[in-house]
Amino acid sequence: MKRWVYQLSLGLLAITACSPTLEQMAPPVSPAMAANSKVSERNLQLGRAAYIAHCGRCHEYQLPDSVSDEDWHIVVPGMAWNASLSKQDEIAIRQYLIAAKSK
Ligand code: HEC
């Protein structure tokens, strides 16, 4: 392999390795997540979809683990206002974020 090709692929690899995947930024909903949080899988799916749609627009997705349960109750209403979300989306996002955390 030509040296520049090799360096280019190493560079690309480094970029992919450094940016978190969607799976890390928004863990997929699982039956266990629904059972632990006592929120239906459907509602959690809605919350995850709304989170992915709205919460990465102004800043990086905030990893669910980076904020405590209490803080989500304060942060999400503010961010929902930022994003002009419906009350329904706001509640779904908060439920999803808290559920995604308490695995
Ligand atoms: C319209 C732009 C905008 C949207 C949309 C938005 N945010 Fe933010 N977010 C901000 C800004 C600006 C800050 C930093 C200032 C602040 O805390 O208000 C921030 C900060 C945060 C923080 C850190 C707060 C803290 O106190 O440390 C979290 C967590 C967060 N956002 C989560 C979310 C979530 C979850 C959503 C989706 C509901 C969201 N954001 C949507 C603009 C936005």
XYZ file of C-alpha atoms and ligand atoms in Angstrom:
146
model
C 0.000 0.000 0.000
C 1.247 3.486 -0.845
C 2.311 5.389 2.222
C -0.206 8.239 1.814
C -3.087 5.791 1.433
C -2.010 4.137 4.633
C -1.822 7.455 6.479
C -5.177 8.565 5.130
C -6.895 5.404 6.349
C -5.247 5.733 9.765
C -6.535 9.303 9.923
C -10.070 8.264 9.034
C -9.934 5.500 11.605
C -8.900 7.992 14.278
C -11.783 10.313 13.393
C -14.357 7.504 13.578
C -12.911 6.198 16.830
C -13.059 9.604 18.519
C -16.609 10.639 17.708
C -19.155 8.761 19.805
C -21.644 6.644 17.857
C -25.390 7.170 18.031
C -25.579 3.988 20.101
C -23.408 5.674 22.743
C -25.141 9.046 22.567
C -28.597 7.507 22.637
C -28.591 3.906 23.892
C -31.279 1.843 22.102
C -34.439 1.050 24.068
C -34.460 -2.483 25.489
C -37.137 -4.527 27.289
C -34.956 -4.352 30.420
C -34.863 -0.568 30.191
C -38.666 -0.476 30.021
C -39.026 -2.895 32.938
C -36.595 -0.997 35.175
C -38.017 2.427 34.447
C -41.679 1.267 34.438
C -42.202 3.274 31.246
C -43.549 1.414 28.188
C -41.089 0.556 25.430
C -43.246 2.553 23.032
C -42.981 5.712 25.130
C -39.247 5.233 25.527
C -38.927 4.842 21.738
C -40.826 8.099 21.269
C -38.583 9.810 23.780
C -35.445 8.486 22.110
C -36.643 9.601 18.679
C -37.483 13.097 19.978
C -34.132 13.275 21.749
C -32.262 12.332 18.572
C -34.345 14.757 16.515
C -33.979 17.789 18.783
C -31.256 17.538 21.374
C -28.202 17.529 19.128
C -29.168 20.640 17.178
C -27.438 23.313 19.253
C -24.764 21.258 21.000
C -23.401 17.725 21.075
C -25.861 15.143 22.371
C -25.490 15.187 26.131
C -24.809 11.632 27.171
C -27.543 10.331 29.466
C -24.939 9.342 32.087
C -23.444 12.821 32.250
C -26.428 14.324 34.077
C -27.998 13.106 37.329
C -31.693 12.157 37.590
C -32.486 15.308 39.573
C -30.641 17.486 37.083
C -32.649 16.089 34.163
C -35.815 17.364 35.830
C -34.303 20.841 35.720
C -32.444 20.682 32.404
C -35.068 19.114 30.118
C -37.830 21.723 30.613
C -35.298 24.463 29.845
C -33.973 22.656 26.779
C -37.496 21.786 25.663
C -38.212 25.488 25.727
C -35.012 26.114 23.733
C -36.122 23.572 21.168
C -39.811 24.613 21.315
C -40.895 21.057 22.052
C -44.409 19.981 22.946
C -45.080 19.036 26.558
C -45.556 15.460 25.367
C -42.111 15.319 23.745
C -40.569 16.931 26.791
C -42.007 14.281 29.125
C -41.037 11.449 26.742
C -37.460 12.731 26.440
C -37.080 13.048 30.197
C -38.420 9.540 30.753
C -36.103 8.162 28.091
C -33.027 9.945 29.427
C -33.605 8.756 32.973
C -34.398 5.204 31.810
C -31.335 5.072 29.556
C -29.228 5.972 32.553
C -30.501 3.511 35.180
C -29.505 0.392 33.291
C -32.022 25.950 20.709
C -30.761 25.373 21.140
C -30.773 24.162 22.070
C -31.518 23.003 21.919
C -32.478 22.629 20.815
C -31.157 22.150 23.050
N -30.209 22.778 23.829
Fe -29.293 21.993 25.464
N -28.206 23.706 25.697
C -28.304 24.832 24.888
C -27.425 25.880 25.413
C -27.252 27.270 24.801
C -26.814 25.323 26.569
C -25.801 26.003 27.531
C -26.482 27.050 28.386
C -27.555 26.513 29.268
O -27.288 25.652 30.145
O -28.726 26.971 29.095
C -27.311 23.972 26.720
C -26.938 23.101 27.740
C -27.409 21.794 27.898
C -27.023 20.902 28.959
C -26.031 21.214 30.072
C -26.848 21.906 31.131
C -26.121 22.137 32.405
O -26.735 22.810 33.257
O -24.982 21.695 32.533
C -27.718 19.739 28.788
C -27.641 18.484 29.639
C -28.569 19.921 27.621
N -28.357 21.183 27.088
C -29.438 18.963 27.150
C -30.349 19.175 26.099
C -31.429 18.276 25.762
C -31.745 16.971 26.491
C -32.070 18.818 24.682
C -33.305 18.296 23.983
C -34.557 18.403 24.703
C -31.389 20.074 24.348
N -30.352 20.244 25.230
C -31.723 20.903 23.286
C -29.059 24.944 23.743
C -29.956 24.010 23.263
